[in-house]
mmCIF file of C-alpha atoms in Angstrom:
data_model
loop_
_atom_site.group_PDB
_atom_site.id
_atom_site.type_symbol
_atom_site.label_atom_id
_atom_site.label_comp_id
_atom_site.label_asym_id
_atom_site.label_seq_id
_atom_site.Cartn_x
_atom_site.Cartn_y
_atom_site.Cartn_z
ATOM 1 C CA UNK A 19 92.720 74.584 105.165
ATOM 2 C CA UNK A 20 92.149 77.034 102.350
ATOM 3 C CA UNK A 21 95.144 79.365 102.564
ATOM 4 C CA UNK A 22 94.224 81.935 99.930
ATOM 5 C CA UNK A 23 94.551 85.609 100.859
ATOM 6 C CA UNK A 24 93.362 88.589 98.816
ATOM 7 C CA UNK A 25 95.547 91.694 99.116
ATOM 8 C CA UNK A 26 93.904 94.726 97.549
ATOM 9 C CA UNK A 27 96.104 97.386 95.999
ATOM 10 C CA UNK A 28 99.052 95.007 95.843
ATOM 11 C CA UNK A 29 100.593 96.221 92.592
ATOM 12 C CA UNK A 30 103.019 98.463 94.501
ATOM 13 C CA UNK A 31 104.093 99.909 97.831
ATOM 14 C CA UNK A 32 102.759 98.538 101.094
ATOM 15 C CA UNK A 33 100.316 96.185 99.375
ATOM 16 C CA UNK A 34 103.083 94.613 97.314
ATOM 17 C CA UNK A 35 105.249 94.146 100.408
ATOM 18 C CA UNK A 36 102.332 92.514 102.252
ATOM 19 C CA UNK A 37 101.654 90.120 99.378
ATOM 20 C CA UNK A 38 105.293 89.019 99.280
ATOM 21 C CA UNK A 39 105.582 88.527 103.054
ATOM 22 C CA UNK A 40 102.372 86.479 103.198
ATOM 23 C CA UNK A 41 103.606 84.372 100.290
ATOM 24 C CA UNK A 42 106.795 83.662 102.253
ATOM 25 C CA UNK A 43 104.547 82.358 105.042
ATOM 26 C CA UNK A 44 102.934 79.882 102.660
ATOM 27 C CA UNK A 45 99.759 81.682 101.649
ATOM 28 C CA UNK A 46 98.456 81.687 98.101
ATOM 29 C CA UNK A 47 97.992 85.324 97.125
ATOM 30 C CA UNK A 48 95.272 86.927 95.049
ATOM 31 C CA UNK A 49 97.043 90.039 93.774
ATOM 32 C CA UNK A 50 94.566 92.855 93.177
ATOM 33 C CA UNK A 51 95.029 95.948 91.060
ATOM 34 C CA UNK A 52 92.840 98.666 89.603
ATOM 35 C CA UNK A 53 94.907 100.179 86.771
ATOM 36 C CA UNK A 54 98.571 99.136 87.207
ATOM 37 C CA UNK A 55 98.673 95.745 85.488
ATOM 38 C CA UNK A 56 102.457 95.887 85.059
ATOM 39 C CA UNK A 57 102.904 96.394 88.792
ATOM 40 C CA UNK A 58 100.497 93.540 89.539
ATOM 41 C CA UNK A 59 102.421 91.229 87.238
ATOM 42 C CA UNK A 60 105.674 92.182 88.961
ATOM 43 C CA UNK A 61 104.120 91.454 92.350
ATOM 44 C CA UNK A 62 102.828 88.089 91.158
ATOM 45 C CA UNK A 63 106.273 87.196 89.803
ATOM 46 C CA UNK A 64 107.846 87.929 93.196
ATOM 47 C CA UNK A 65 105.078 86.047 94.986
ATOM 48 C CA UNK A 66 105.668 83.012 92.769
ATOM 49 C CA UNK A 67 109.357 83.051 93.668
ATOM 50 C CA UNK A 68 108.300 82.264 97.243
ATOM 51 C CA UNK A 69 106.081 79.340 96.217
ATOM 52 C CA UNK A 70 106.184 76.099 94.282
ATOM 53 C CA UNK A 71 102.493 75.407 93.601
ATOM 54 C CA UNK A 72 101.724 78.409 91.372
ATOM 55 C CA UNK A 73 98.230 78.889 92.812
ATOM 56 C CA UNK A 74 98.551 82.655 93.244
ATOM 57 C CA UNK A 75 96.818 84.846 90.677
ATOM 58 C CA UNK A 76 95.744 88.358 89.684
ATOM 59 C CA UNK A 77 92.308 89.993 89.823
ATOM 60 C CA UNK A 78 91.336 93.428 88.535
ATOM 61 C CA UNK A 79 88.506 95.647 89.717
ATOM 62 C CA UNK A 80 87.782 99.093 91.121
ATOM 63 C CA UNK A 81 87.050 98.803 94.856
ATOM 64 C CA UNK A 82 84.842 101.898 94.543
ATOM 65 C CA UNK A 83 82.567 99.992 92.140
ATOM 66 C CA UNK A 84 80.348 97.703 94.206
ATOM 67 C CA UNK A 85 78.873 95.691 91.339
ATOM 68 C CA UNK A 86 82.247 95.106 89.689
ATOM 69 C CA UNK A 87 83.915 94.158 92.966
ATOM 70 C CA UNK A 88 81.198 91.666 93.862
ATOM 71 C CA UNK A 89 81.126 90.129 90.393
ATOM 72 C CA UNK A 90 84.887 89.582 90.156
ATOM 73 C CA UNK A 91 85.254 88.265 93.701
ATOM 74 C CA UNK A 92 82.222 85.979 93.487
ATOM 75 C CA UNK A 93 83.463 84.520 90.198
ATOM 76 C CA UNK A 94 86.930 83.940 91.639
ATOM 77 C CA UNK A 95 85.507 82.186 94.708
ATOM 78 C CA UNK A 96 83.232 80.025 92.556
ATOM 79 C CA UNK A 97 86.243 78.877 90.538
ATOM 80 C CA UNK A 98 88.898 78.527 93.249
ATOM 81 C CA UNK A 99 87.031 78.372 96.558
ATOM 82 C CA UNK A 100 86.609 80.676 99.553
ATOM 83 C CA UNK A 101 89.446 82.829 100.830
ATOM 84 C CA UNK A 102 91.066 82.324 104.205
ATOM 85 C CA UNK A 103 91.755 86.029 104.547
ATOM 86 C CA UNK A 104 91.796 89.495 103.060
ATOM 87 C CA UNK A 105 93.984 92.550 103.524
ATOM 88 C CA UNK A 106 92.102 95.731 102.629
ATOM 89 C CA UNK A 107 95.012 97.897 101.597
ATOM 90 C CA UNK A 108 93.807 99.753 98.488
ATOM 91 C CA UNK A 109 92.831 103.379 98.968
ATOM 92 C CA UNK A 110 93.218 106.930 97.737
ATOM 93 C CA UNK A 111 93.955 110.358 99.154
ATOM 94 C CA UNK A 112 93.155 113.826 97.874
ATOM 95 C CA UNK A 113 94.580 116.349 100.312
ATOM 96 C CA UNK A 114 93.362 119.897 100.702
ATOM 97 C CA UNK A 115 92.583 122.351 103.489
ATOM 98 C CA UNK A 116 88.976 121.757 104.495
ATOM 99 C CA UNK A 117 87.645 125.222 103.528
ATOM 100 C CA UNK A 118 89.009 124.660 100.027
ATOM 101 C CA UNK A 119 88.073 120.972 99.818
ATOM 102 C CA UNK A 120 85.714 120.242 96.950
ATOM 103 C CA UNK A 121 82.735 117.928 97.104
ATOM 104 C CA UNK A 122 84.508 115.585 94.681
ATOM 105 C CA UNK A 123 87.605 115.440 96.896
ATOM 106 C CA UNK A 124 85.488 114.569 99.913
ATOM 107 C CA UNK A 125 83.228 111.971 98.307
ATOM 108 C CA UNK A 126 85.924 110.222 96.267
ATOM 109 C CA UNK A 127 88.099 109.551 99.312
ATOM 110 C CA UNK A 128 85.241 108.530 101.607
ATOM 111 C CA UNK A 129 83.587 106.383 98.942
ATOM 112 C CA UNK A 130 86.770 104.595 97.883
ATOM 113 C CA UNK A 131 88.383 104.053 101.269
ATOM 114 C CA UNK A 132 85.314 103.341 103.401
ATOM 115 C CA UNK A 133 82.684 102.029 100.992
ATOM 116 C CA UNK A 134 85.474 100.027 99.352
ATOM 117 C CA UNK A 135 85.859 98.046 102.582
ATOM 118 C CA UNK A 136 82.232 96.931 102.282
ATOM 119 C CA UNK A 137 82.525 96.266 98.549
ATOM 120 C CA UNK A 138 85.500 93.946 99.086
ATOM 121 C CA UNK A 139 84.793 92.237 102.404
ATOM 122 C CA UNK A 140 81.035 91.657 102.119
ATOM 123 C CA UNK A 141 81.200 89.152 99.217
ATOM 124 C CA UNK A 142 83.898 87.168 101.061
ATOM 125 C CA UNK A 143 82.263 86.816 104.471
ATOM 126 C CA UNK A 144 79.658 84.080 103.963
ATOM 127 C CA UNK A 145 81.972 81.776 101.970
ATOM 128 C CA UNK A 146 84.607 82.284 104.691
ATOM 129 C CA UNK A 147 82.090 81.483 107.455
ATOM 130 C CA UNK A 148 80.763 78.428 105.614
ATOM 131 C CA UNK A 149 84.239 76.888 105.515
ATOM 132 C CA UNK A 150 84.162 76.727 109.331
ATOM 133 C CA UNK A 151 87.943 77.040 109.410
ATOM 134 C CA UNK A 152 88.373 80.533 110.799
ATOM 135 C CA UNK A 153 89.999 83.358 108.895
ATOM 136 C CA UNK A 154 91.730 86.706 108.962
ATOM 137 C CA UNK A 155 90.618 90.196 107.974
ATOM 138 C CA UNK A 156 93.084 93.085 108.201
ATOM 139 C CA UNK A 157 92.257 96.648 107.201
ATOM 140 C CA UNK A 158 95.057 99.118 106.581
ATOM 141 C CA UNK A 159 94.015 102.298 108.356
ATOM 142 C CA UNK A 160 96.424 105.157 109.114
ATOM 143 C CA UNK A 161 97.815 107.244 111.932
ATOM 144 C CA UNK A 162 95.657 109.965 110.320
ATOM 145 C CA UNK A 163 92.596 107.990 111.345
ATOM 146 C CA UNK A 164 93.781 108.029 114.963
ATOM 147 C CA UNK A 165 95.261 111.504 115.353
ATOM 148 C CA UNK A 166 93.824 113.424 112.426
ATOM 149 C CA UNK A 167 96.055 115.399 110.094
ATOM 150 C CA UNK A 168 95.979 118.880 108.582
ATOM 151 C CA UNK A 169 94.750 118.891 105.009
ATOM 152 C CA UNK A 170 93.362 115.368 105.361
ATOM 153 C CA UNK A 171 89.914 115.766 106.875
ATOM 154 C CA UNK A 172 88.488 113.456 104.206
ATOM 155 C CA UNK A 173 91.298 110.879 104.486
ATOM 156 C CA UNK A 174 91.287 110.955 108.298
ATOM 157 C CA UNK A 175 87.514 110.476 108.340
ATOM 158 C CA UNK A 176 87.719 107.493 105.998
ATOM 159 C CA UNK A 177 90.522 105.837 107.948
ATOM 160 C CA UNK A 178 88.801 106.454 111.291
ATOM 161 C CA UNK A 179 85.680 104.908 109.787
ATOM 162 C CA UNK A 180 87.649 101.773 108.955
ATOM 163 C CA UNK A 181 88.649 101.454 112.594
ATOM 164 C CA UNK A 182 85.008 101.623 113.684
ATOM 165 C CA UNK A 183 83.984 99.077 111.062
ATOM 166 C CA UNK A 184 86.738 96.685 112.137
ATOM 167 C CA UNK A 185 85.846 96.929 115.820
ATOM 168 C CA UNK A 186 82.180 96.163 115.100
ATOM 169 C CA UNK A 187 82.845 93.375 112.597
ATOM 170 C CA UNK A 188 85.319 91.719 114.964
ATOM 171 C CA UNK A 189 82.502 91.322 117.511
ATOM 172 C CA UNK A 190 80.271 89.659 114.930
ATOM 173 C CA UNK A 191 82.910 87.207 113.708
ATOM 174 C CA UNK A 192 84.821 86.323 116.877
ATOM 175 C CA UNK A 193 82.773 83.175 117.569
ATOM 176 C CA UNK A 194 83.559 82.046 114.015
ATOM 177 C CA UNK A 195 87.292 82.199 114.781
ATOM 178 C CA UNK A 196 87.693 84.947 112.198
ATOM 179 C CA UNK A 197 89.875 87.732 113.544
ATOM 180 C CA UNK A 198 89.427 91.319 112.367
ATOM 181 C CA UNK A 199 92.117 93.916 113.025
ATOM 182 C CA UNK A 200 93.505 97.230 111.806
ATOM 183 C CA UNK A 201 97.102 98.125 111.082
ATOM 184 C CA UNK A 202 97.682 101.883 111.181
ATOM 185 C CA UNK A 203 100.913 102.956 109.444
ATOM 186 C CA UNK A 204 102.485 106.300 110.194
ATOM 187 C CA UNK A 205 104.984 107.970 107.870
ATOM 188 C CA UNK A 206 106.139 105.166 105.590
ATOM 189 C CA UNK A 207 108.578 105.461 102.689
ATOM 190 C CA UNK A 208 106.119 105.314 99.791
ATOM 191 C CA UNK A 209 105.058 107.515 96.871
ATOM 192 C CA UNK A 210 102.651 109.263 99.244
ATOM 193 C CA UNK A 211 105.476 110.536 101.466
ATOM 194 C CA UNK A 212 108.379 110.893 99.040
ATOM 195 C CA UNK A 213 108.086 114.695 99.013
ATOM 196 C CA UNK A 214 108.282 115.046 102.806
ATOM 197 C CA UNK A 215 111.566 116.695 103.898
ATOM 198 C CA UNK A 216 113.722 114.499 106.101
ATOM 199 C CA UNK A 217 114.013 117.184 108.785
ATOM 200 C CA UNK A 218 110.210 117.347 109.036
ATOM 201 C CA UNK A 219 110.034 113.571 109.503
ATOM 202 C CA UNK A 220 112.653 113.754 112.266
ATOM 203 C CA UNK A 221 110.643 116.438 114.071
ATOM 204 C CA UNK A 222 107.386 114.517 113.859
ATOM 205 C CA UNK A 223 108.491 110.940 114.562
ATOM 206 C CA UNK A 224 110.063 110.025 117.923
ATOM 207 C CA UNK A 225 112.196 107.374 116.192
ATOM 208 C CA UNK A 226 113.408 110.145 113.841
ATOM 209 C CA UNK A 227 112.870 108.265 110.597
ATOM 210 C CA UNK A 228 110.198 107.061 108.219
ATOM 211 C CA UNK A 229 109.135 103.447 108.379
ATOM 212 C CA UNK A 230 109.491 100.893 105.602
ATOM 213 C CA UNK A 231 106.808 98.980 103.763
ATOM 214 C CA UNK A 232 108.443 95.792 105.072
ATOM 215 C CA UNK A 233 107.788 96.886 108.666
ATOM 216 C CA UNK A 234 104.082 97.273 107.897
ATOM 217 C CA UNK A 235 104.021 93.993 105.982
ATOM 218 C CA UNK A 236 105.714 92.138 108.834
ATOM 219 C CA UNK A 237 102.995 93.312 111.223
ATOM 220 C CA UNK A 238 100.258 92.132 108.878
ATOM 221 C CA UNK A 239 102.099 88.828 108.435
ATOM 222 C CA UNK A 240 102.136 88.359 112.214
ATOM 223 C CA UNK A 241 98.374 88.912 112.374
ATOM 224 C CA UNK A 242 97.984 86.028 109.910
ATOM 225 C CA UNK A 243 100.146 83.715 112.012
ATOM 226 C CA UNK A 244 99.022 81.188 114.626
ATOM 227 C CA UNK A 245 100.640 83.420 117.229
ATOM 228 C CA UNK A 246 97.858 85.946 116.611
ATOM 229 C CA UNK A 247 94.959 83.519 117.030
ATOM 230 C CA UNK A 248 93.737 85.384 120.135
ATOM 231 C CA UNK A 249 94.190 88.902 118.761
ATOM 232 C CA UNK A 250 91.096 90.565 117.339
ATOM 233 C CA UNK A 251 89.382 93.985 117.369
ATOM 234 C CA UNK A 252 92.737 95.736 117.722
ATOM 235 C CA UNK A 253 94.422 98.712 116.053
ATOM 236 C CA UNK A 254 98.173 98.207 115.793
ATOM 237 C CA UNK A 255 100.135 101.333 114.953
ATOM 238 C CA UNK A 256 103.339 101.030 112.959
ATOM 239 C CA UNK A 257 104.489 104.615 113.277
ATOM 240 C CA UNK A 258 107.733 104.937 115.227
ATOM 241 C CA UNK A 259 105.895 106.344 118.244
ATOM 242 C CA UNK A 260 104.017 109.042 116.332
ATOM 243 C CA UNK A 261 100.685 108.200 117.908
#
C-alpha cells in the first residue's frame, strides 16, 4: 500500500505536529510549506528521525494558487506515485469586526482556506481512486466554523465551508474506502493564540486550559489508523468542551 501523506502547512505549529505523529505511525510525509523553508526543513528532519527509509520530502506552493498547486502536486505524483492521504491544514486568518472588514480581508481568507481545499485535494483524488486501496482525507476546520466567533466572520465562514465540503465529499468517496473527516480545534497553544490572556481561556474553555498541538495531531493520527476505517463524514472537535 502506498503510505504517503501530504500535510499542508507543516512547517510549524499544528501541521508540524501532525506530520511528526503520522511519521511515527509509519507514513511517509510530504511536508508542505509556502514561505517558511527553514521550518519545513526542521519538520522534515524530525520526520526523518521517526523513519529509516528516507522517503519523506518537501514541496513548496501557495495553496491559494490553483495552477501552482496542481502543477507541483501532479509532478510529485508522477515521480513518486499517488498519495494515500492528505491533511489540509494550511490556512490564514485576518480578524476584524465585520463592519470594518475590508474586501481584501474577506476574499483572502475565503479564497485561501476554502478554495485552497479544492486546489490541494482535487489533483489528488483520481490518482488515489485509481490505486483502489482506499485513503484518508482530513481537513482542519475550527471551533469557529461550528460556533462562529466575534471578529472572525470571514474565518468562521471559510471553516464552516470546509465542514460542508467534507460532508459532501465523504458521500462521494465512501464506496471507494476513502474516508473524509474534519478535525475542529478550539483554543490551541499556537502563534494564533499566544496573545490570549490565560484568565480569558479559563473562562471560555470548560477544561480551563488551552489545548496542545499534540492533542490535535493525535486525533488526526487516529483518523489515519485502521481503528478509524468505519469513521467518515464526521467533525471531531478538539476543544476542551468549548463547543
